[in-house]
């Protein structure tokens, strides 16, 4: 059984890449139900406006939204970093803005993963200027060890170690988003050398 489970939880892909399950789909769904209950418990009467950060948060937002009872609306925003060097200095570019005004709304920013925190720091600055009634943050994954910016999420699904993860919306080079679980990605030996030199 142990061997069988191991065989299923680790899988090789082309290009020398392999993934190892870190959080199963059913654990994710259970956690999302708990997070939804907590969020609604904090704002029992209020319409909630979820803002998902594309593309990584699509599955998290769609599952979370369906678990929160009462009035819920949602919108999406997309950001990209200017490049690796400038990204670490907090330079983030808005590539798709929200459709609707958030002034006076109770806004929950929905992010796939909180890593350095620079993206979230940028987004919170942008949103605060637009005068929402309240601004909260829900993240599925939190890599606390990597934090640079002084930001924190109000609702956290799982705190994870400092490893590169894919699946459930998270990608590597636009791939693996469709995995129903979160997995640690191992690159082939050649790729590791390439990324070490970057
Ligand atoms: P931050 O600005 O460093 O917090 O990074 C946030 C963004 O980086 C996330 O929304 C993801 O798109 C991406 N990211 C950070 N860590 C990972 C990872 O382990 N796997 C995939 N994407 C990641």
PDB file of C-alpha atoms in Angstrom, residues 69-171:
ATOM      1  CA  UNK A  69     -22.906  31.263   1.143  1.00  0.00           C
ATOM      2  CA  UNK A  70     -24.780  34.540   0.596  1.00  0.00           C
ATOM      3  CA  UNK A  71     -24.040  37.341  -1.807  1.00  0.00           C
ATOM      4  CA  UNK A  72     -20.728  36.986  -3.615  1.00  0.00           C
ATOM      5  CA  UNK A  73     -19.440  38.690  -6.748  1.00  0.00           C
ATOM      6  CA  UNK A  74     -16.040  38.403  -8.346  1.00  0.00           C
ATOM      7  CA  UNK A  75     -13.623  40.035 -10.731  1.00  0.00           C
ATOM      8  CA  UNK A  76     -10.093  39.394 -11.989  1.00  0.00           C
ATOM      9  CA  UNK A  77      -6.880  41.331 -12.271  1.00  0.00           C
ATOM     10  CA  UNK A  78      -3.616  40.319 -13.933  1.00  0.00           C
ATOM     11  CA  UNK A  79      -0.086  41.410 -13.192  1.00  0.00           C
ATOM     12  CA  UNK A  80       3.320  40.582 -14.512  1.00  0.00           C
ATOM     13  CA  UNK A  81       6.780  41.404 -13.307  1.00  0.00           C
ATOM     14  CA  UNK A  82       9.079  43.489 -15.516  1.00  0.00           C
ATOM     15  CA  UNK A  83      11.715  40.777 -15.354  1.00  0.00           C
ATOM     16  CA  UNK A  84      13.495  38.799 -12.718  1.00  0.00           C
ATOM     17  CA  UNK A  85      15.811  41.548 -11.515  1.00  0.00           C
ATOM     18  CA  UNK A  86      13.195  44.266 -11.363  1.00  0.00           C
ATOM     19  CA  UNK A  87      10.631  41.861  -9.901  1.00  0.00           C
ATOM     20  CA  UNK A  88      12.718  41.444  -6.772  1.00  0.00           C
ATOM     21  CA  UNK A  89      12.761  45.220  -6.415  1.00  0.00           C
ATOM     22  CA  UNK A  90       8.972  45.188  -6.388  1.00  0.00           C
ATOM     23  CA  UNK A  91       8.350  46.409  -9.949  1.00  0.00           C
ATOM     24  CA  UNK A  92       5.063  44.856 -10.932  1.00  0.00           C
ATOM     25  CA  UNK A  93       3.018  45.805 -13.979  1.00  0.00           C
ATOM     26  CA  UNK A  94      -0.764  45.694 -14.204  1.00  0.00           C
ATOM     27  CA  UNK A  95      -1.625  43.837 -17.406  1.00  0.00           C
ATOM     28  CA  UNK A  96      -5.378  43.559 -16.901  1.00  0.00           C
ATOM     29  CA  UNK A  97      -7.380  45.815 -14.635  1.00  0.00           C
ATOM     30  CA  UNK A  98     -10.635  45.058 -12.837  1.00  0.00           C
ATOM     31  CA  UNK A  99     -13.925  45.431 -14.713  1.00  0.00           C
ATOM     32  CA  UNK A 100     -15.737  47.063 -11.801  1.00  0.00           C
ATOM     33  CA  UNK A 101     -15.064  49.806  -9.285  1.00  0.00           C
ATOM     34  CA  UNK A 102     -14.330  48.482  -5.778  1.00  0.00           C
ATOM     35  CA  UNK A 103     -15.123  51.683  -3.863  1.00  0.00           C
ATOM     36  CA  UNK A 104     -17.222  50.926  -0.782  1.00  0.00           C
ATOM     37  CA  UNK A 105     -17.052  47.154  -1.307  1.00  0.00           C
ATOM     38  CA  UNK A 106     -15.803  44.449   1.015  1.00  0.00           C
ATOM     39  CA  UNK A 107     -13.000  43.076  -1.122  1.00  0.00           C
ATOM     40  CA  UNK A 108     -11.183  39.795  -0.651  1.00  0.00           C
ATOM     41  CA  UNK A 109      -8.051  39.511  -2.777  1.00  0.00           C
ATOM     42  CA  UNK A 110      -7.649  35.875  -3.799  1.00  0.00           C
ATOM     43  CA  UNK A 111      -4.080  34.783  -4.578  1.00  0.00           C
ATOM     44  CA  UNK A 112      -2.694  31.349  -5.357  1.00  0.00           C
ATOM     45  CA  UNK A 113       0.572  31.717  -3.466  1.00  0.00           C
ATOM     46  CA  UNK A 114       2.302  34.261  -1.292  1.00  0.00           C
ATOM     47  CA  UNK A 115       6.012  34.033  -1.971  1.00  0.00           C
ATOM     48  CA  UNK A 116       8.186  37.171  -1.633  1.00  0.00           C
ATOM     49  CA  UNK A 117       4.961  39.155  -1.137  1.00  0.00           C
ATOM     50  CA  UNK A 118       5.992  41.817  -3.667  1.00  0.00           C
ATOM     51  CA  UNK A 119       3.026  41.193  -5.954  1.00  0.00           C
ATOM     52  CA  UNK A 120       0.571  41.423  -3.112  1.00  0.00           C
ATOM     53  CA  UNK A 121       2.239  44.538  -1.735  1.00  0.00           C
ATOM     54  CA  UNK A 122       1.798  46.204  -5.110  1.00  0.00           C
ATOM     55  CA  UNK A 123      -1.813  45.098  -5.444  1.00  0.00           C
ATOM     56  CA  UNK A 124      -2.761  46.224  -1.957  1.00  0.00           C
ATOM     57  CA  UNK A 125      -1.364  49.685  -2.714  1.00  0.00           C
ATOM     58  CA  UNK A 126      -3.409  49.866  -5.916  1.00  0.00           C
ATOM     59  CA  UNK A 127      -6.596  48.663  -4.226  1.00  0.00           C
ATOM     60  CA  UNK A 128      -6.285  50.859  -1.140  1.00  0.00           C
ATOM     61  CA  UNK A 129      -6.250  53.942  -3.363  1.00  0.00           C
ATOM     62  CA  UNK A 130      -9.629  52.880  -4.719  1.00  0.00           C
ATOM     63  CA  UNK A 131     -11.243  53.135  -1.275  1.00  0.00           C
ATOM     64  CA  UNK A 132     -12.864  49.752  -0.650  1.00  0.00           C
ATOM     65  CA  UNK A 133     -14.913  49.459   2.543  1.00  0.00           C
ATOM     66  CA  UNK A 134     -12.621  46.651   3.694  1.00  0.00           C
ATOM     67  CA  UNK A 135      -9.693  44.873   2.112  1.00  0.00           C
ATOM     68  CA  UNK A 136      -8.734  41.325   3.071  1.00  0.00           C
ATOM     69  CA  UNK A 137      -6.443  38.715   1.538  1.00  0.00           C
ATOM     70  CA  UNK A 138      -6.971  34.983   1.064  1.00  0.00           C
ATOM     71  CA  UNK A 139      -4.115  32.814  -0.206  1.00  0.00           C
ATOM     72  CA  UNK A 140      -4.129  29.100  -0.766  1.00  0.00           C
ATOM     73  CA  UNK A 141      -0.390  28.672  -0.171  1.00  0.00           C
ATOM     74  CA  UNK A 142       2.075  30.630   1.894  1.00  0.00           C
ATOM     75  CA  UNK A 143       5.851  30.254   1.486  1.00  0.00           C
ATOM     76  CA  UNK A 144       6.699  32.265   4.582  1.00  0.00           C
ATOM     77  CA  UNK A 145      10.435  31.633   4.382  1.00  0.00           C
ATOM     78  CA  UNK A 146      10.685  33.599   1.144  1.00  0.00           C
ATOM     79  CA  UNK A 147       8.973  36.773   2.323  1.00  0.00           C
ATOM     80  CA  UNK A 148      10.612  40.100   1.454  1.00  0.00           C
ATOM     81  CA  UNK A 149       7.674  42.516   1.629  1.00  0.00           C
ATOM     82  CA  UNK A 150       5.916  43.195   4.928  1.00  0.00           C
ATOM     83  CA  UNK A 151       2.553  41.763   3.923  1.00  0.00           C
ATOM     84  CA  UNK A 152       0.422  39.024   5.387  1.00  0.00           C
ATOM     85  CA  UNK A 153      -2.721  37.215   4.377  1.00  0.00           C
ATOM     86  CA  UNK A 154      -5.844  37.176   6.547  1.00  0.00           C
ATOM     87  CA  UNK A 155      -6.802  33.685   5.385  1.00  0.00           C
ATOM     88  CA  UNK A 156      -4.135  31.078   4.595  1.00  0.00           C
ATOM     89  CA  UNK A 157      -4.817  27.587   3.300  1.00  0.00           C
ATOM     90  CA  UNK A 158      -1.454  25.877   3.747  1.00  0.00           C
ATOM     91  CA  UNK A 159       1.975  27.063   4.826  1.00  0.00           C
ATOM     92  CA  UNK A 160       4.467  25.236   2.624  1.00  0.00           C
ATOM     93  CA  UNK A 161       8.255  24.845   2.578  1.00  0.00           C
ATOM     94  CA  UNK A 162      10.457  26.761   0.194  1.00  0.00           C
ATOM     95  CA  UNK A 163      10.004  24.538  -2.845  1.00  0.00           C
ATOM     96  CA  UNK A 164       8.709  25.320  -6.309  1.00  0.00           C
ATOM     97  CA  UNK A 165       5.172  24.043  -6.597  1.00  0.00           C
ATOM     98  CA  UNK A 166       2.805  23.569  -9.518  1.00  0.00           C
ATOM     99  CA  UNK A 167      -0.775  22.472 -10.049  1.00  0.00           C
ATOM    100  CA  UNK A 168      -4.223  23.698  -9.069  1.00  0.00           C
ATOM    101  CA  UNK A 169      -3.604  26.845 -11.125  1.00  0.00           C
ATOM    102  CA  UNK A 170       0.110  27.228 -10.461  1.00  0.00           C
ATOM    103  CA  UNK A 171       2.387  26.844 -13.456  1.00  0.00           C
TER     104      UNK A 171
END
